[in-house]
Amino acid sequence: MSVMVDRPTQQLRKVQVRRPTAPLRCERPRLYAIDGIRLLAALMVAVHHYAGTWRVNQPGNAVWDRPASDIMPTVFRFASYGWIGVEIFFVISGFVICMSCWGRSPRQFFVSRVIRLYPAYWFGIVFTTAVVVALPGVWDRLKLRDILLNLTMLQSGSHVDSVDGVYWTLWSELRFYLLFLVVVATGLTYRKVVLFCCVWGAAAMLAPVAEFHLLTLAANPDGAWFFIAGLALYLMHRFGQDLLLWGILALCWLMGQRELGIRIDEVEHVSGWRGSFLIFTAFLLAMVAIALGATDRIRWKWLVTAGALTYPLYLTHYVAGTTVINRLKDTMDARLLVVSVIAGFMVLSWLVHRFVERPVARVLKRGLDTSFARLRNAA
């Protein structure tokens, strides 16, 4: 989740665009509404992991010791749909990455991704490992060599388990960044991003039937349509709506609902397709409203902090949170426990943002800028 994305907070830069096929929209202020949706998506995922997964609904499960639907049936009914927060993250990621990269060089794009993703991620690995070591019995501890490989964020490419299962989304994000870097390197324009959406969509459509592993790996058909939807929404935001962008978004909506159904059948097993489709549709409509300026008057400053909490909360809540629930499940009402654990991880997320992300990002940025300067001078 951002998953795991840049803050949708920057004003659009004024850039020269060569006669776009749609009129350029005026600059707009920070998109506070996206910060709020990001936090909502993270909370959906957290509640789902604590009270709505297939795993926590099994008899004798390692978290609650009995089915969550027996302990808190109403919460379970709603929490079982919380996994859709991941797909919401992917759409927002497409929107925000396109926004934050407009007018940037590949070097700036690379540096922005490193300083955004890695500081909180490194903390999440150390923190989660410490919790698993200190409180065994719920999750197995990885071998040290696998934990160290996790620090690269590339463990999925080596078929190595992640320290925390939620890190699987970062593998999708990284592949999106790698593909989009090609467009960034040529200079972002309306035409190039539209072409990228069409080419990527075609690859994602063909990959499942082509049985070509490299194409499937690059095209990422499981997540492609959600990222593409975000890109189309950003183009609406920047250049205004047109039939082509509506067509891309409609195709993403139709293909996305199919991916939701596949995930329910193969992974989740706890929620229904109709409810998932309705939630996804409502979210896309909300994003359309944001893209077209309907939420520009929302400027609540606390949403800035809310957006900053999202990534650390996503990275730290699952393994550590379910371990804490296991230890405290007999001490209070289950619903109060879920709320308390989430509140505790939100406080932790603020501390991580304030005392880990910010200072480490500054150090990394200085170091990377110096390194790239040396490369330029050497050339």
CSV table of C-alpha atoms in Angstrom, one decimal:
chain,number,residue,atom,x,y,z
A,1,MET,CA,0.0,0.0,0.0
A,2,SER,CA,0.8,2.4,-0.6
A,3,VAL,CA,0.3,0.3,-0.4
A,4,MET,CA,3.6,2.3,-0.2
A,5,VAL,CA,3.5,5.6,-2.4
A,6,ASP,CA,4.5,9.2,-2.4
A,7,ARG,CA,2.4,11.8,-0.7
A,8,PRO,CA,-0.4,13.2,-2.9
A,9,THR,CA,0.3,16.6,-1.5
A,10,GLN,CA,2.4,18.5,-4.0
A,11,GLN,CA,0.9,21.2,-6.1
A,12,LEU,CA,1.2,20.6,-9.8
A,13,ARG,CA,4.3,22.2,-11.3
A,14,LYS,CA,3.8,24.5,-14.3
A,15,VAL,CA,5.4,22.7,-17.3
A,16,GLN,CA,5.5,23.3,-21.0
A,17,VAL,CA,3.3,20.9,-22.8
A,18,ARG,CA,3.2,20.6,-26.6
A,19,ARG,CA,-0.4,21.1,-27.6
A,20,PRO,CA,-2.0,18.3,-25.6
A,21,THR,CA,-5.1,16.7,-27.0
A,22,ALA,CA,-7.1,18.1,-24.1
A,23,PRO,CA,-6.9,21.6,-22.5
A,24,LEU,CA,-4.4,21.9,-19.7
A,25,ARG,CA,-6.2,22.5,-16.3
A,26,CYS,CA,-5.1,25.2,-13.9
A,27,GLU,CA,-2.8,24.4,-11.1
A,28,ARG,CA,-4.6,23.0,-8.1
A,29,PRO,CA,-3.8,22.9,-4.4
A,30,ARG,CA,-2.7,19.9,-2.4
A,31,LEU,CA,-5.1,17.0,-2.8
A,32,TYR,CA,-6.0,16.5,0.9
A,33,ALA,CA,-8.9,14.1,0.0
A,34,ILE,CA,-6.4,11.5,-1.3
A,35,ASP,CA,-4.5,11.6,2.0
A,36,GLY,CA,-7.8,10.8,3.8
A,37,ILE,CA,-8.6,7.9,1.4
A,38,ARG,CA,-5.1,6.5,1.8
A,39,LEU,CA,-5.6,6.3,5.6
A,40,LEU,CA,-9.0,4.8,5.2
A,41,ALA,CA,-7.6,2.1,2.9
A,42,ALA,CA,-4.8,1.3,5.4
A,43,LEU,CA,-7.4,1.0,8.2
A,44,MET,CA,-9.5,-1.2,6.1
A,45,VAL,CA,-6.5,-3.5,5.5
A,46,ALA,CA,-5.6,-3.5,9.2
A,47,VAL,CA,-9.2,-4.4,10.4
A,48,HIS,CA,-9.3,-7.1,7.8
A,49,HIS,CA,-6.1,-8.7,9.0
A,50,TYR,CA,-7.2,-8.6,12.6
A,51,ALA,CA,-10.8,-9.7,12.3
A,52,GLY,CA,-11.8,-10.6,8.7
A,53,THR,CA,-9.3,-13.0,7.0
A,54,TRP,CA,-9.9,-16.6,6.3
A,55,ARG,CA,-7.0,-17.4,8.6
A,56,VAL,CA,-8.5,-15.7,11.7
A,57,ASN,CA,-11.8,-17.4,11.0
A,58,GLN,CA,-10.5,-20.9,11.3
A,59,PRO,CA,-11.1,-23.0,14.5
A,60,GLY,CA,-8.0,-23.0,16.7
A,61,ASN,CA,-6.3,-20.2,14.7
A,62,ALA,CA,-3.1,-18.8,16.1
A,63,VAL,CA,-4.5,-15.3,16.6
A,64,TRP,CA,-7.8,-15.6,18.3
A,65,ASP,CA,-7.9,-19.4,19.0
A,66,ARG,CA,-11.4,-19.5,17.6
A,67,PRO,CA,-13.3,-18.1,14.6
A,68,ALA,CA,-13.5,-14.4,14.5
A,69,SER,CA,-17.0,-14.7,13.1
A,70,ASP,CA,-18.0,-16.3,16.4
A,71,ILE,CA,-16.3,-13.7,18.5
A,72,MET,CA,-17.5,-10.6,16.7
A,73,PRO,CA,-19.8,-11.5,13.8
A,74,THR,CA,-20.8,-8.0,12.8
A,75,VAL,CA,-17.2,-6.8,12.7
A,76,PHE,CA,-16.1,-9.9,10.8
A,77,ARG,CA,-18.8,-9.3,8.2
A,78,PHE,CA,-17.5,-5.8,7.4
A,79,ALA,CA,-13.8,-6.6,8.0
A,80,SER,CA,-13.9,-9.5,5.4
A,81,TYR,CA,-14.0,-6.8,2.7
A,82,GLY,CA,-11.1,-4.8,4.0
A,83,TRP,CA,-8.6,-6.4,1.6
A,84,ILE,CA,-9.9,-4.1,-1.1
A,85,GLY,CA,-7.8,-1.4,0.5
A,86,VAL,CA,-4.8,-2.9,-1.3
A,87,GLU,CA,-6.4,-2.4,-4.7
A,88,ILE,CA,-7.3,1.2,-3.6
A,89,PHE,CA,-3.6,1.7,-2.8
A,90,PHE,CA,-2.6,0.6,-6.3
A,91,VAL,CA,-5.0,3.1,-7.9
A,92,ILE,CA,-3.8,5.9,-5.7
A,93,SER,CA,-0.2,4.9,-6.4
A,94,GLY,CA,-0.8,5.3,-10.2
A,95,PHE,CA,-2.3,8.7,-9.7
A,96,VAL,CA,0.3,10.0,-7.3
A,97,ILE,CA,3.4,8.6,-9.0
A,98,CYS,CA,2.3,10.2,-12.3
A,99,MET,CA,1.6,13.5,-10.4
A,100,SER,CA,4.9,13.6,-8.5
A,101,CYS,CA,7.0,12.6,-11.5
A,102,TRP,CA,5.7,15.2,-14.0
A,103,GLY,CA,8.7,17.3,-15.0
A,104,ARG,CA,11.2,15.2,-13.1
A,105,SER,CA,14.3,13.4,-14.4
A,106,PRO,CA,14.9,9.7,-14.0
A,107,ARG,CA,17.5,10.5,-11.3
A,108,GLN,CA,15.0,12.6,-9.4
A,109,PHE,CA,12.4,9.8,-9.8
A,110,PHE,CA,14.8,7.2,-8.5
A,111,VAL,CA,15.9,9.3,-5.5
A,112,SER,CA,12.3,10.1,-4.6
A,113,ARG,CA,11.3,6.5,-4.6
A,114,VAL,CA,14.3,5.4,-2.5
A,115,ILE,CA,13.9,8.0,0.2
A,116,ARG,CA,10.1,7.4,0.3
A,117,LEU,CA,10.1,3.6,0.5
A,118,TYR,CA,13.1,2.4,2.3
A,119,PRO,CA,13.4,4.2,5.7
A,120,ALA,CA,10.1,3.0,7.1
A,121,TYR,CA,10.5,-0.3,5.4
A,122,TRP,CA,13.8,-1.0,7.1
A,123,PHE,CA,12.3,0.0,10.4
A,124,GLY,CA,9.4,-2.4,9.7
A,125,ILE,CA,11.7,-5.3,9.2
A,126,VAL,CA,13.7,-4.7,12.4
A,127,PHE,CA,10.5,-4.0,14.4
A,128,THR,CA,8.6,-7.0,13.1
A,129,THR,CA,11.5,-9.4,13.6
A,130,ALA,CA,12.0,-8.2,17.1
A,131,VAL,CA,8.3,-8.8,17.9
A,132,VAL,CA,8.4,-12.3,16.4
A,133,VAL,CA,11.6,-13.2,18.4
A,134,ALA,CA,10.2,-11.7,21.7
A,135,LEU,CA,6.7,-13.2,21.3
A,136,PRO,CA,7.0,-16.5,19.5
A,137,GLY,CA,4.1,-18.9,18.8
A,138,VAL,CA,2.0,-17.0,16.2
A,139,TRP,CA,4.4,-16.5,13.4
A,140,ASP,CA,7.6,-18.4,12.4
A,141,ARG,CA,10.8,-16.5,12.3
A,142,LEU,CA,12.7,-16.4,9.1
A,143,LYS,CA,16.3,-17.4,8.7
A,144,LEU,CA,18.8,-14.6,9.2
A,145,ARG,CA,19.9,-14.7,5.6
A,146,ASP,CA,16.3,-14.3,4.5
A,147,ILE,CA,15.8,-11.4,6.8
A,148,LEU,CA,18.9,-9.7,5.5
A,149,LEU,CA,17.7,-10.3,1.9
A,150,ASN,CA,14.4,-8.6,2.9
A,151,LEU,CA,16.3,-5.4,3.4
A,152,THR,CA,16.7,-5.1,-0.3
A,153,MET,CA,12.9,-5.2,-0.9
A,154,LEU,CA,13.7,-7.7,-3.7
A,155,GLN,CA,13.0,-10.9,-1.8
A,156,SER,CA,10.0,-11.8,-4.0
A,157,GLY,CA,12.2,-11.9,-7.0
A,158,SER,CA,14.4,-14.5,-5.3
A,159,HIS,CA,11.4,-16.6,-4.1
A,160,VAL,CA,12.2,-15.8,-0.5
A,161,ASP,CA,9.4,-15.2,2.1
A,162,SER,CA,8.9,-11.7,3.4
A,163,VAL,CA,9.3,-10.8,7.1
A,164,ASP,CA,5.7,-9.6,6.9
A,165,GLY,CA,3.2,-11.0,4.4
A,166,VAL,CA,1.9,-7.5,3.5
A,167,TYR,CA,5.2,-6.7,1.7
A,168,TRP,CA,3.9,-8.6,-1.3
A,169,THR,CA,2.4,-5.4,-2.5
A,170,LEU,CA,5.8,-3.7,-2.7
A,171,TRP,CA,6.8,-6.2,-5.4
A,172,SER,CA,3.9,-5.0,-7.5
A,173,GLU,CA,4.9,-1.4,-6.8
A,174,LEU,CA,8.5,-1.9,-7.8
A,175,ARG,CA,7.6,-3.4,-11.1
A,176,PHE,CA,5.2,-0.5,-11.8
A,177,TYR,CA,8.0,2.0,-11.0
A,178,LEU,CA,10.4,0.1,-13.3
A,179,LEU,CA,8.0,0.2,-16.2
A,180,PHE,CA,7.0,3.9,-15.6
A,181,LEU,CA,10.7,4.9,-15.4
A,182,VAL,CA,10.9,4.3,-19.1
A,183,VAL,CA,8.2,6.9,-19.7
A,184,VAL,CA,9.8,9.3,-17.2
A,185,ALA,CA,13.1,9.0,-19.0
A,186,THR,CA,11.5,10.2,-22.3
A,187,GLY,CA,9.7,13.1,-20.6
A,188,LEU,CA,6.1,12.8,-19.4
A,189,THR,CA,3.4,14.1,-21.8
A,190,TYR,CA,-0.3,13.4,-22.1
A,191,ARG,CA,0.3,11.4,-25.3
A,192,LYS,CA,3.1,9.3,-23.8
A,193,VAL,CA,1.2,8.4,-20.7
A,194,VAL,CA,-1.9,7.4,-22.7
A,195,LEU,CA,0.2,5.3,-24.9
A,196,PHE,CA,1.9,3.7,-21.9
A,197,CYS,CA,-1.6,2.8,-20.4
A,198,CYS,CA,-2.6,1.2,-23.7
A,199,VAL,CA,0.6,-0.8,-24.2
A,200,TRP,CA,0.7,-1.9,-20.6
A,201,GLY,CA,-3.0,-2.9,-20.7
A,202,ALA,CA,-2.5,-4.9,-23.8
A,203,ALA,CA,0.5,-6.7,-22.2
A,204,ALA,CA,-1.5,-7.4,-19.0
A,205,MET,CA,-4.4,-8.8,-21.2
A,206,LEU,CA,-2.1,-11.1,-23.2
A,207,ALA,CA,0.2,-12.3,-20.4
A,208,PRO,CA,-2.2,-14.8,-18.9
A,209,VAL,CA,-2.8,-16.6,-22.2
A,210,ALA,CA,0.7,-16.2,-23.6
A,211,GLU,CA,2.2,-18.4,-20.9
A,212,PHE,CA,5.4,-16.4,-21.2
A,213,HIS,CA,6.9,-15.9,-17.7
A,214,LEU,CA,8.9,-12.8,-18.5
A,215,LEU,CA,5.8,-11.1,-20.0
A,216,THR,CA,3.7,-12.0,-17.0
A,217,LEU,CA,6.4,-10.8,-14.6
A,218,ALA,CA,6.7,-7.4,-16.3
A,219,ALA,CA,3.1,-6.9,-17.1
A,220,ASN,CA,1.9,-7.8,-13.6
A,221,PRO,CA,-1.7,-8.6,-14.8
A,222,ASP,CA,-2.9,-8.9,-11.2
A,223,GLY,CA,-2.2,-5.3,-10.4
A,224,ALA,CA,-1.8,-3.5,-13.8
A,225,TRP,CA,-5.4,-2.4,-14.2
A,226,PHE,CA,-5.5,-0.7,-10.9
A,227,PHE,CA,-2.3,1.3,-11.6
A,228,ILE,CA,-3.5,2.2,-15.1
A,229,ALA,CA,-6.8,3.5,-13.6
A,230,GLY,CA,-4.7,5.8,-11.4
A,231,LEU,CA,-2.7,7.1,-14.3
A,232,ALA,CA,-5.9,7.8,-16.3
A,233,LEU,CA,-7.4,9.6,-13.3
A,234,TYR,CA,-4.4,11.8,-13.0
A,235,LEU,CA,-4.5,12.7,-16.7
A,236,MET,CA,-8.2,13.7,-16.1
A,237,HIS,CA,-7.0,15.8,-13.2
A,238,ARG,CA,-4.2,17.6,-15.1
A,239,PHE,CA,-5.7,17.9,-18.6
A,240,GLY,CA,-9.4,17.5,-18.1
A,241,GLN,CA,-11.7,14.6,-19.1
A,242,ASP,CA,-12.2,13.2,-22.5
A,243,LEU,CA,-13.7,10.1,-24.1
A,244,LEU,CA,-10.4,8.3,-24.4
A,245,LEU,CA,-9.6,8.7,-20.7
A,246,TRP,CA,-13.1,7.6,-19.8
A,247,GLY,CA,-12.7,4.6,-22.0
A,248,ILE,CA,-9.4,3.6,-20.3
A,249,LEU,CA,-11.0,4.0,-16.9
A,250,ALA,CA,-14.0,2.0,-17.9
A,251,LEU,CA,-11.8,-0.8,-19.2
A,252,CYS,CA,-9.9,-0.8,-15.9
A,253,TRP,CA,-13.2,-0.9,-14.0
A,254,LEU,CA,-14.3,-4.0,-15.9
A,255,MET,CA,-11.0,-5.8,-15.8
A,256,GLY,CA,-10.5,-4.8,-12.2
A,257,GLN,CA,-13.8,-6.4,-11.1
A,258,ARG,CA,-12.6,-9.6,-12.6
A,259,GLU,CA,-9.3,-9.5,-10.7
A,260,LEU,CA,-11.4,-8.9,-7.5
A,261,GLY,CA,-13.3,-12.1,-8.2
A,262,ILE,CA,-10.2,-14.1,-8.8
A,263,ARG,CA,-8.7,-12.9,-5.6
A,264,ILE,CA,-11.8,-13.8,-3.7
A,265,ASP,CA,-11.8,-17.3,-5.2
A,266,GLU,CA,-8.1,-18.0,-4.8
A,267,VAL,CA,-6.9,-16.0,-1.8
A,268,GLU,CA,-9.6,-14.4,0.4
A,269,HIS,CA,-12.5,-16.9,0.5
A,270,VAL,CA,-14.4,-14.8,3.0
A,271,SER,CA,-16.2,-12.0,1.1
A,272,GLY,CA,-18.6,-11.8,-1.8
A,273,TRP,CA,-18.0,-10.5,-5.3
A,274,ARG,CA,-21.0,-8.2,-5.4
A,275,GLY,CA,-20.0,-6.4,-2.2
A,276,SER,CA,-16.4,-6.1,-3.3
A,277,PHE,CA,-17.4,-4.8,-6.7
A,278,LEU,CA,-19.7,-2.1,-5.1
A,279,ILE,CA,-16.9,-0.9,-2.8
A,280,PHE,CA,-14.4,-0.8,-5.7
A,281,THR,CA,-16.9,1.1,-7.8
A,282,ALA,CA,-17.7,3.6,-5.1
A,283,PHE,CA,-14.0,4.2,-4.6
A,284,LEU,CA,-13.4,4.8,-8.3
A,285,LEU,CA,-16.3,7.3,-8.3
A,286,ALA,CA,-14.7,9.1,-5.4
A,287,MET,CA,-11.4,9.3,-7.2
A,288,VAL,CA,-13.2,10.7,-10.3
A,289,ALA,CA,-14.6,13.4,-8.1
A,290,ILE,CA,-11.2,14.2,-6.8
A,291,ALA,CA,-9.6,14.2,-10.3
A,292,LEU,CA,-12.3,16.6,-11.6
A,293,GLY,CA,-11.9,19.0,-8.7
A,294,ALA,CA,-15.1,18.3,-6.7
A,295,THR,CA,-13.1,17.9,-3.4
A,296,ASP,CA,-10.7,20.9,-3.9
A,297,ARG,CA,-12.4,22.7,-1.0
A,298,ILE,CA,-11.4,20.0,1.4
A,299,ARG,CA,-8.3,21.4,3.1
A,300,TRP,CA,-8.3,19.9,6.6
A,301,LYS,CA,-4.7,20.1,7.8
A,302,TRP,CA,-5.0,16.9,9.9
A,303,LEU,CA,-5.3,15.0,6.6
A,304,VAL,CA,-1.6,15.7,6.0
A,305,THR,CA,-0.7,13.8,9.1
A,306,ALA,CA,-3.2,11.1,8.2
A,307,GLY,CA,-1.5,10.5,4.9
A,308,ALA,CA,1.9,10.4,6.5
A,309,LEU,CA,0.8,7.6,8.9
A,310,THR,CA,-0.4,5.4,6.1
A,311,TYR,CA,2.8,3.7,4.9
A,312,PRO,CA,4.3,3.0,8.3
A,313,LEU,CA,1.0,1.7,9.5
A,314,TYR,CA,0.7,-0.6,6.6
A,315,LEU,CA,4.2,-2.0,7.0
A,316,THR,CA,4.1,-2.7,10.8
A,317,HIS,CA,0.5,-3.6,11.6
A,318,TYR,CA,0.1,-7.2,10.5
A,319,VAL,CA,2.5,-9.7,12.0
A,320,ALA,CA,3.3,-7.6,15.0
A,321,GLY,CA,-0.4,-6.6,15.5
A,322,THR,CA,-1.8,-10.2,15.3
A,323,THR,CA,1.0,-11.3,17.7
A,324,VAL,CA,-0.1,-8.6,20.2
A,325,ILE,CA,-3.8,-9.7,19.8
A,326,ASN,CA,-2.8,-13.3,20.6
A,327,ARG,CA,-1.2,-12.2,23.9
A,328,LEU,CA,-4.1,-9.9,24.9
A,329,LYS,CA,-7.2,-11.7,23.5
A,330,ASP,CA,-8.4,-12.8,27.0
A,331,THR,CA,-7.9,-9.5,28.7
A,332,MET,CA,-10.7,-7.4,27.1
A,333,ASP,CA,-13.5,-7.3,24.6
A,334,ALA,CA,-12.3,-8.4,21.2
A,335,ARG,CA,-13.7,-5.3,19.4
A,336,LEU,CA,-12.1,-3.0,22.0
A,337,LEU,CA,-8.8,-4.9,21.5
A,338,VAL,CA,-8.9,-4.4,17.7
A,339,VAL,CA,-9.5,-0.7,18.1
A,340,SER,CA,-6.8,-0.4,20.8
A,341,VAL,CA,-4.2,-2.3,18.7
A,342,ILE,CA,-4.9,-0.1,15.7
A,343,ALA,CA,-4.7,3.0,17.8
A,344,GLY,CA,-1.4,1.9,19.2
A,345,PHE,CA,0.0,1.2,15.7
A,346,MET,CA,-1.2,4.6,14.5
A,347,VAL,CA,0.8,6.2,17.4
A,348,LEU,CA,3.8,4.0,16.4
A,349,SER,CA,3.4,5.1,12.8
A,350,TRP,CA,3.6,8.8,13.7
A,351,LEU,CA,6.7,8.1,15.7
A,352,VAL,CA,8.2,6.3,12.7
A,353,HIS,CA,7.3,9.1,10.4
A,354,ARG,CA,8.7,11.8,12.7
A,355,PHE,CA,11.9,10.1,14.0
A,356,VAL,CA,12.8,7.5,11.3
A,357,GLU,CA,11.3,8.5,7.9
A,358,ARG,CA,12.2,12.2,8.0
A,359,PRO,CA,15.8,12.1,9.3
A,360,VAL,CA,16.8,9.0,7.3
A,361,ALA,CA,15.2,10.3,4.1
A,362,ARG,CA,17.3,13.5,4.5
A,363,VAL,CA,20.5,11.6,4.9
A,364,LEU,CA,19.7,9.3,2.0
A,365,LYS,CA,18.8,12.2,-0.3
A,366,ARG,CA,22.1,14.0,0.5
A,367,GLY,CA,24.1,10.9,-0.1
A,368,LEU,CA,22.3,10.0,-3.4
A,369,ASP,CA,22.5,13.6,-4.7
A,370,THR,CA,26.3,13.6,-4.0
A,371,SER,CA,26.7,10.2,-5.6
A,372,PHE,CA,24.9,11.3,-8.8
A,373,ALA,CA,26.9,14.5,-8.9
A,374,ARG,CA,30.0,12.4,-8.9
A,375,LEU,CA,28.7,10.3,-11.7
A,376,ARG,CA,28.0,13.4,-13.8
A,377,ASN,CA,31.5,14.9,-13.1
A,378,ALA,CA,33.1,11.5,-13.9
A,379,ALA,CA,31.3,11.5,-17.2
